[in-house]
CSV table of C-alpha atoms in Angstrom, one decimal:
chain,number,residue,atom,x,y,z
A,294,UNK,CA,183.6,121.4,62.0
A,295,UNK,CA,181.3,120.4,64.9
A,296,UNK,CA,178.1,121.6,63.2
A,297,UNK,CA,179.2,119.2,60.2
A,298,UNK,CA,179.8,116.6,62.5
A,299,UNK,CA,176.6,116.6,64.4
A,300,UNK,CA,174.8,116.7,60.9
A,301,UNK,CA,176.6,113.5,59.5
A,302,UNK,CA,175.7,112.0,62.8
A,303,UNK,CA,172.0,112.9,62.2
A,304,UNK,CA,172.3,111.8,59.0
A,305,UNK,CA,174.0,108.5,59.8
A,306,UNK,CA,171.2,107.8,62.5
A,307,UNK,CA,168.4,108.8,60.0
A,308,UNK,CA,170.0,106.3,57.8
A,309,UNK,CA,170.4,103.5,60.3
A,310,UNK,CA,166.9,103.7,61.2
A,311,UNK,CA,165.7,103.6,57.5
A,312,UNK,CA,167.9,100.8,57.1
A,313,UNK,CA,166.1,99.2,60.1
A,314,UNK,CA,162.8,99.8,59.0
A,315,UNK,CA,163.6,98.2,55.6
A,316,UNK,CA,165.2,95.2,57.2
A,317,UNK,CA,162.4,94.3,59.9
A,318,UNK,CA,159.2,95.7,58.3
A,319,UNK,CA,158.1,92.6,56.5
A,320,UNK,CA,158.4,90.8,59.7
A,321,UNK,CA,156.3,93.4,61.5
A,322,UNK,CA,154.0,93.4,58.6
A,323,UNK,CA,153.5,89.7,58.8
A,324,UNK,CA,153.1,89.2,62.5
A,325,UNK,CA,150.4,92.4,62.5
A,326,UNK,CA,148.6,90.7,59.5
A,327,UNK,CA,148.7,87.0,60.0
A,328,UNK,CA,150.0,86.2,63.6
A,329,UNK,CA,148.6,88.8,66.1
A,330,UNK,CA,144.6,88.3,66.4
A,331,UNK,CA,142.7,91.3,66.9
A,332,UNK,CA,140.8,91.6,70.4
A,333,UNK,CA,137.4,90.2,70.3
A,334,UNK,CA,134.6,93.0,71.3
A,335,UNK,CA,132.0,92.3,73.9
A,336,UNK,CA,129.3,91.3,71.4
A,337,UNK,CA,131.2,89.1,69.4
A,338,UNK,CA,132.3,87.3,72.7
A,339,UNK,CA,128.5,86.8,73.5
A,340,UNK,CA,127.4,85.6,70.4
A,341,UNK,CA,130.4,82.8,70.8
A,342,UNK,CA,129.4,81.8,74.1
A,343,UNK,CA,125.6,82.0,73.4
A,344,UNK,CA,126.4,79.4,70.2
A,345,UNK,CA,128.3,77.1,72.4
A,346,UNK,CA,125.7,76.8,75.4
A,347,UNK,CA,123.1,76.8,72.6
A,348,UNK,CA,125.1,73.8,71.1
A,349,UNK,CA,125.6,71.9,74.5
A,350,UNK,CA,121.8,72.3,75.3
A,351,UNK,CA,121.0,71.0,71.7
A,352,UNK,CA,123.2,67.9,72.3
A,353,UNK,CA,121.6,67.2,75.6
A,354,UNK,CA,118.0,67.6,74.2
A,355,UNK,CA,119.3,65.1,71.5
A,356,UNK,CA,120.4,62.6,73.8
A,357,UNK,CA,118.2,59.5,74.5
A,358,UNK,CA,116.6,58.5,77.9
A,359,UNK,CA,119.2,56.0,78.3
A,360,UNK,CA,121.9,58.2,77.3
A,361,UNK,CA,120.8,60.6,79.8
A,362,UNK,CA,120.3,57.9,82.5
A,363,UNK,CA,123.9,56.9,82.0
A,364,UNK,CA,125.3,60.3,82.1
A,365,UNK,CA,123.5,61.2,85.4
A,366,UNK,CA,124.8,57.6,86.8
A,367,UNK,CA,128.2,58.5,86.1
A,368,UNK,CA,128.1,61.8,87.7
A,369,UNK,CA,127.3,59.7,90.8
A,370,UNK,CA,129.7,56.9,90.8
A,371,UNK,CA,133.0,58.7,90.6
A,372,UNK,CA,135.7,56.8,89.1
A,373,UNK,CA,133.4,53.8,88.8
A,374,UNK,CA,132.3,52.2,85.7
A,375,UNK,CA,128.6,51.4,84.6
A,376,UNK,CA,129.7,47.6,84.7
A,377,UNK,CA,130.6,48.1,88.4
A,378,UNK,CA,127.0,50.0,88.8
A,379,UNK,CA,125.2,47.1,87.0
A,380,UNK,CA,126.9,44.5,88.9
A,381,UNK,CA,126.0,46.0,92.2
A,382,UNK,CA,122.6,46.7,91.5
A,383,UNK,CA,121.9,43.4,90.5
A,384,UNK,CA,123.7,42.1,93.6
A,385,UNK,CA,121.2,44.7,95.5
A,386,UNK,CA,118.1,43.2,93.6
A,387,UNK,CA,119.0,39.8,95.0
A,388,UNK,CA,119.6,41.0,98.8
A,389,UNK,CA,116.3,43.0,98.9
A,390,UNK,CA,114.5,40.3,101.1
A,391,UNK,CA,117.2,40.8,103.9
A,392,UNK,CA,117.1,44.4,103.6
A,393,UNK,CA,113.2,44.1,104.1
A,394,UNK,CA,113.4,42.2,106.8
A,395,UNK,CA,115.9,45.2,108.1
A,396,UNK,CA,113.5,47.8,107.2
A,397,UNK,CA,110.4,45.8,109.3
A,398,UNK,CA,112.7,45.2,112.4
A,399,UNK,CA,113.5,49.0,112.3
A,400,UNK,CA,109.9,50.1,111.8
A,401,UNK,CA,108.8,48.1,114.8
A,402,UNK,CA,111.7,49.5,116.9
A,403,UNK,CA,110.0,53.0,116.4
A,404,UNK,CA,106.6,51.5,116.6
A,405,UNK,CA,107.6,50.7,120.3
A,406,UNK,CA,109.0,54.0,121.2
A,407,UNK,CA,106.9,56.4,119.5
A,408,UNK,CA,103.3,56.2,120.0
A,409,UNK,CA,100.1,58.0,118.4
A,410,UNK,CA,98.1,60.4,120.7
A,411,UNK,CA,94.8,61.5,119.5
A,412,UNK,CA,93.4,64.8,120.8
A,413,UNK,CA,89.9,66.6,120.4
A,414,UNK,CA,91.3,69.8,119.5
A,415,UNK,CA,90.3,70.5,115.9
A,416,UNK,CA,87.1,73.0,115.6
A,417,UNK,CA,84.9,71.6,112.9
A,418,UNK,CA,81.2,72.3,111.1
A,419,UNK,CA,80.9,68.4,111.7
A,420,UNK,CA,82.9,66.2,114.0
A,421,UNK,CA,83.2,63.7,116.8
A,422,UNK,CA,81.6,65.7,119.7
A,423,UNK,CA,79.9,69.2,120.5
A,424,UNK,CA,82.4,71.6,121.3
A,425,UNK,CA,80.8,73.3,124.3
A,426,UNK,CA,83.2,76.3,124.7
A,427,UNK,CA,82.3,77.3,121.1
A,428,UNK,CA,78.6,76.8,121.2
A,429,UNK,CA,77.8,80.6,122.0
A,430,UNK,CA,80.0,81.7,119.1
A,431,UNK,CA,78.4,79.5,117.0
A,432,UNK,CA,74.8,80.8,117.9
A,433,UNK,CA,76.1,84.6,117.4
A,434,UNK,CA,77.6,83.3,113.9
A,435,UNK,CA,74.5,82.0,112.9
A,436,UNK,CA,72.2,84.8,114.0
A,437,UNK,CA,74.6,87.5,112.5
A,438,UNK,CA,74.7,85.8,109.2
A,439,UNK,CA,78.5,85.1,109.3
A,440,UNK,CA,79.3,83.0,106.0
A,441,UNK,CA,82.0,80.7,107.3
A,442,UNK,CA,80.6,77.4,108.4
A,443,UNK,CA,79.9,77.4,112.5
A,444,UNK,CA,82.5,75.7,114.2
A,445,UNK,CA,80.3,73.6,116.5
A,446,UNK,CA,82.0,70.7,116.7
A,447,UNK,CA,85.8,69.1,117.7
A,448,UNK,CA,87.4,66.5,115.5
A,449,UNK,CA,90.3,64.2,116.4
A,450,UNK,CA,93.8,65.2,115.4
A,451,UNK,CA,96.8,62.7,115.7
A,452,UNK,CA,100.7,63.4,116.4
A,453,UNK,CA,103.7,61.1,117.2
A,454,UNK,CA,104.7,61.3,120.8
A,455,UNK,CA,108.4,60.0,121.4
A,456,UNK,CA,108.2,57.4,124.3
A,457,UNK,CA,112.3,57.3,124.9
A,458,UNK,CA,114.1,60.2,124.8
A,459,UNK,CA,117.0,59.2,122.6
A,460,UNK,CA,118.8,56.7,120.2
A,461,UNK,CA,122.1,58.4,118.8
A,462,UNK,CA,124.2,55.1,117.0
A,463,UNK,CA,127.4,54.8,115.2
A,464,UNK,CA,127.8,51.2,113.9
A,465,UNK,CA,131.0,50.2,112.4
A,466,UNK,CA,132.1,47.0,110.2
A,467,UNK,CA,135.1,46.1,109.9
A,468,UNK,CA,135.8,43.4,107.2
A,469,UNK,CA,138.6,40.8,107.1
A,470,UNK,CA,140.2,40.7,103.3
A,471,UNK,CA,142.9,38.5,104.1
A,472,UNK,CA,144.4,35.8,102.0
A,473,UNK,CA,142.0,33.0,103.7
A,474,UNK,CA,138.7,35.0,102.9
A,475,UNK,CA,138.7,33.8,99.3
A,476,UNK,CA,135.8,32.2,97.6
A,477,UNK,CA,132.5,32.1,99.3
A,478,UNK,CA,133.6,34.0,102.6
A,479,UNK,CA,134.5,36.9,100.5
A,480,UNK,CA,131.4,36.8,98.7
A,481,UNK,CA,129.3,36.5,101.8
A,482,UNK,CA,131.2,39.2,103.4
A,483,UNK,CA,130.4,41.5,100.3
A,484,UNK,CA,126.8,40.8,100.9
A,485,UNK,CA,127.3,41.5,104.5
A,486,UNK,CA,128.2,44.8,104.0
A,487,UNK,CA,125.7,45.7,101.5
A,488,UNK,CA,122.9,44.7,103.9
A,489,UNK,CA,124.7,46.4,106.9
A,490,UNK,CA,124.7,49.6,104.8
A,491,UNK,CA,121.4,49.3,103.2
A,492,UNK,CA,119.8,48.1,106.4
A,493,UNK,CA,121.1,51.0,108.6
A,494,UNK,CA,120.4,53.6,105.7
A,495,UNK,CA,116.9,52.5,105.7
A,496,UNK,CA,116.9,53.1,109.6
A,497,UNK,CA,117.7,56.7,109.2
A,498,UNK,CA,115.4,57.2,106.4
A,499,UNK,CA,112.6,55.9,108.6
A,500,UNK,CA,113.6,58.1,111.5
A,501,UNK,CA,113.4,61.2,109.3
A,502,UNK,CA,110.1,59.8,107.7
A,503,UNK,CA,108.6,59.6,111.1
A,504,UNK,CA,109.8,63.2,112.0
A,505,UNK,CA,108.2,64.6,108.8
A,506,UNK,CA,104.8,62.9,109.0
A,507,UNK,CA,104.5,63.2,112.6
A,508,UNK,CA,105.5,66.8,113.1
A,509,UNK,CA,107.7,65.8,116.1
A,510,UNK,CA,111.4,65.4,116.3
A,511,UNK,CA,112.6,61.7,117.2
A,512,UNK,CA,115.7,62.4,118.8
A,513,UNK,CA,117.2,59.4,117.0
A,514,UNK,CA,119.9,59.2,114.2
A,515,UNK,CA,122.2,56.5,112.8
A,516,UNK,CA,125.5,56.7,111.0
A,517,UNK,CA,127.6,54.0,109.5
A,518,UNK,CA,130.9,53.1,108.5
A,519,UNK,CA,132.8,50.3,106.8
A,520,UNK,CA,136.6,49.2,107.1
A,521,UNK,CA,138.5,46.8,105.3
A,522,UNK,CA,141.8,45.2,106.7
A,523,UNK,CA,144.6,42.9,105.6
A,524,UNK,CA,148.3,43.7,106.3
A,525,UNK,CA,147.1,47.3,106.5
A,526,UNK,CA,143.4,49.0,107.5
A,527,UNK,CA,141.3,51.3,104.9
A,528,UNK,CA,138.2,53.2,105.5
A,529,UNK,CA,136.1,52.5,102.5
A,530,UNK,CA,132.6,54.5,103.8
A,531,UNK,CA,133.3,57.2,106.3
A,532,UNK,CA,131.3,57.7,109.3
A,533,UNK,CA,128.0,59.5,108.2
A,534,UNK,CA,124.4,59.2,108.2
A,535,UNK,CA,124.6,59.7,104.3
A,536,UNK,CA,125.0,57.0,101.8
A,537,UNK,CA,126.1,58.0,98.4
A,538,UNK,CA,126.3,55.7,95.1
A,539,UNK,CA,130.0,56.2,95.1
A,540,UNK,CA,130.3,54.9,98.5
A,541,UNK,CA,127.8,52.1,97.7
A,542,UNK,CA,130.3,51.1,95.0
A,543,UNK,CA,133.4,52.0,97.1
A,544,UNK,CA,132.6,49.3,99.6
A,545,UNK,CA,131.6,46.6,97.0
A,546,UNK,CA,134.3,46.7,94.8
A,547,UNK,CA,136.9,47.2,97.6
A,548,UNK,CA,135.8,44.0,99.4
A,549,UNK,CA,137.6,40.8,98.4
A,550,UNK,CA,140.5,38.7,99.8
A,551,UNK,CA,144.1,39.2,99.0
A,552,UNK,CA,145.3,41.8,101.2
A,553,UNK,CA,147.5,39.4,103.2
A,554,UNK,CA,147.2,38.8,107.2
A,555,UNK,CA,144.3,39.3,109.6
A,556,UNK,CA,145.4,42.7,111.2
A,557,UNK,CA,142.2,43.5,112.5
A,558,UNK,CA,143.7,45.3,115.6
A,559,UNK,CA,144.7,48.2,112.8
A,560,UNK,CA,141.1,48.7,112.0
A,561,UNK,CA,140.3,48.9,115.7
A,562,UNK,CA,143.1,51.2,116.2
A,563,UNK,CA,141.6,53.5,113.2
A,564,UNK,CA,138.1,53.5,114.7
A,565,UNK,CA,139.3,54.5,118.4
A,566,UNK,CA,141.2,57.0,117.0
A,567,UNK,CA,138.6,58.5,115.1
A,568,UNK,CA,136.3,58.2,118.0
A,569,UNK,CA,138.5,60.1,120.4
A,570,UNK,CA,139.2,62.9,117.9
A,571,UNK,CA,135.7,63.5,117.7
A,572,UNK,CA,134.7,63.4,121.2
A,573,UNK,CA,137.8,66.0,122.0
A,574,UNK,CA,136.5,68.4,119.4
A,575,UNK,CA,132.8,67.8,120.5
A,576,UNK,CA,132.3,66.6,123.7
A,577,UNK,CA,128.3,66.4,123.0
A,578,UNK,CA,129.0,63.3,121.1
A,579,UNK,CA,130.3,61.4,124.0
A,580,UNK,CA,127.0,59.7,124.5
A,581,UNK,CA,126.5,58.1,121.5
A,582,UNK,CA,126.1,54.6,121.3
A,583,UNK,CA,128.8,53.1,119.6
A,584,UNK,CA,129.1,49.4,117.7
A,585,UNK,CA,131.8,47.8,116.2
A,586,UNK,CA,131.4,44.5,114.3
A,587,UNK,CA,134.4,42.6,112.8
A,588,UNK,CA,133.6,40.3,110.2
A,589,UNK,CA,136.6,37.7,110.2
A,590,UNK,CA,137.3,34.1,109.6
A,591,UNK,CA,140.0,33.5,112.0
A,592,UNK,CA,142.8,34.2,114.7
A,593,UNK,CA,144.3,37.8,114.5
A,594,UNK,CA,147.9,38.1,113.5
A,595,UNK,CA,148.9,39.7,116.5
A,596,UNK,CA,146.3,38.8,119.7
A,597,UNK,CA,148.4,41.2,122.1
A,598,UNK,CA,148.2,44.2,120.2
A,599,UNK,CA,144.3,43.2,119.3
A,600,UNK,CA,143.4,42.8,123.0
A,601,UNK,CA,145.1,46.5,123.6
A,602,UNK,CA,142.5,47.9,120.9
A,603,UNK,CA,139.8,46.2,122.2
A,604,UNK,CA,140.6,47.3,125.6
A,605,UNK,CA,140.8,51.0,124.4
A,606,UNK,CA,137.6,50.9,122.4
A,607,UNK,CA,135.7,49.5,125.6
A,608,UNK,CA,137.0,52.5,127.7
A,609,UNK,CA,135.2,54.7,125.0
A,610,UNK,CA,132.1,52.5,126.0
A,611,UNK,CA,132.0,50.8,122.6
A,612,UNK,CA,130.3,47.3,122.2
A,613,UNK,CA,132.7,45.0,120.1
A,614,UNK,CA,131.3,42.1,118.5
A,615,UNK,CA,133.3,39.5,116.6
A,616,UNK,CA,131.4,37.7,113.7
A,617,UNK,CA,132.7,34.8,112.5
A,618,UNK,CA,132.2,33.9,109.0
A,619,UNK,CA,131.8,30.3,108.0
A,620,UNK,CA,133.8,29.6,111.3
A,621,UNK,CA,133.2,29.6,114.8
A,622,UNK,CA,136.9,30.6,115.5
A,623,UNK,CA,135.8,34.1,117.0
A,624,UNK,CA,139.0,34.8,119.0
A,625,UNK,CA,139.4,37.0,121.9
A,626,UNK,CA,136.4,39.4,121.1
A,627,UNK,CA,134.1,40.5,124.2
A,628,UNK,CA,131.1,39.1,122.3
A,629,UNK,CA,130.9,36.7,119.3
A,630,UNK,CA,128.7,35.5,116.9
A,631,UNK,CA,129.1,32.8,114.2
A,632,UNK,CA,127.2,33.2,111.1
A,633,UNK,CA,127.6,31.3,107.4
A,634,UNK,CA,126.0,33.4,105.0
A,635,UNK,CA,124.2,37.0,104.7
A,636,UNK,CA,120.9,35.7,106.0
A,637,UNK,CA,122.4,35.0,109.2
A,638,UNK,CA,123.7,38.6,109.5
A,639,UNK,CA,120.3,40.2,109.3
A,640,UNK,CA,119.5,38.5,112.6
A,641,UNK,CA,122.6,39.2,114.1
A,642,UNK,CA,122.6,42.7,113.2
A,643,UNK,CA,118.9,43.2,114.3
A,644,UNK,CA,119.8,41.5,117.9
A,645,UNK,CA,122.8,43.7,118.6
A,646,UNK,CA,121.1,46.7,117.7
A,647,UNK,CA,118.1,45.8,119.7
A,648,UNK,CA,120.0,45.2,122.9
A,649,UNK,CA,121.8,48.2,122.2
A,650,UNK,CA,118.9,50.3,122.0
A,651,UNK,CA,117.5,48.9,125.4
A,652,UNK,CA,120.9,49.1,127.0
């Protein structure tokens, strides 16, 4: 009875398994043959990767110089178009005379504070004067047949020596993009920002070049920042000594009218907060000279709040200059200038920096 029952259950189980196999086997076969890819072995994978890299290399090799140049530019300008880049470069070309003025001005500043020192300290086989300290050794060298030329003379060497100890500058430009800054004013403001950034970038490069050529540390550096304001305030070029193509285009394309009111105080509050954070985290930065220029065409939307922001920056030992663009309405800024076009900005910026250096 029991054995027969177990045999029957076993038989039924076997029949069940056979039945399951017969029902689903064709699906397993289809999955195995057609839908389940076999693993790729290492050699095959290496071949695939090698072919892909070769194809990429061949495509780059086949590209024209113009295409390669455009590809490089795209990698530098971020989300900006080649059209933006070309428009900026055209504007930059037109502004080169003003940028050259800035370059000459900054080179003159460095010349005033770095002097070339000439010293008789290079032994030579011929030179300006006899090296009395080396005459005996020269005589011995000649007598004993030393092959190296006798160093009987001294020649001049030159090096740069710093006259004044330091010049660490942070220059902020806050640009009014309110609704009233339309037409020519907005155009001149955009040009002014380009000259501001390029001029200070030239100054920083000139400092580094003096260090390289003179083998002396010129203890100067220049950082720049650009903000725009209307109903809100925004940093378009963060404070640094670097100037990338993307930052150039960010500034060039961002400065336009139509941002609402003249909330210049928002830009100044933003700058003040940034300075305070840096001083708290890096006390050695406290003594940097900070110049803040506000390029605007009229009265602040909130003179009381602007006064508070100016007082806050003054306590941080900043110099604040209001620059009226095509207007004499400078408002309540401690220092005021008026410019009609970008050419006036060149002399204005030069004068402000020269005064700060000698302060």
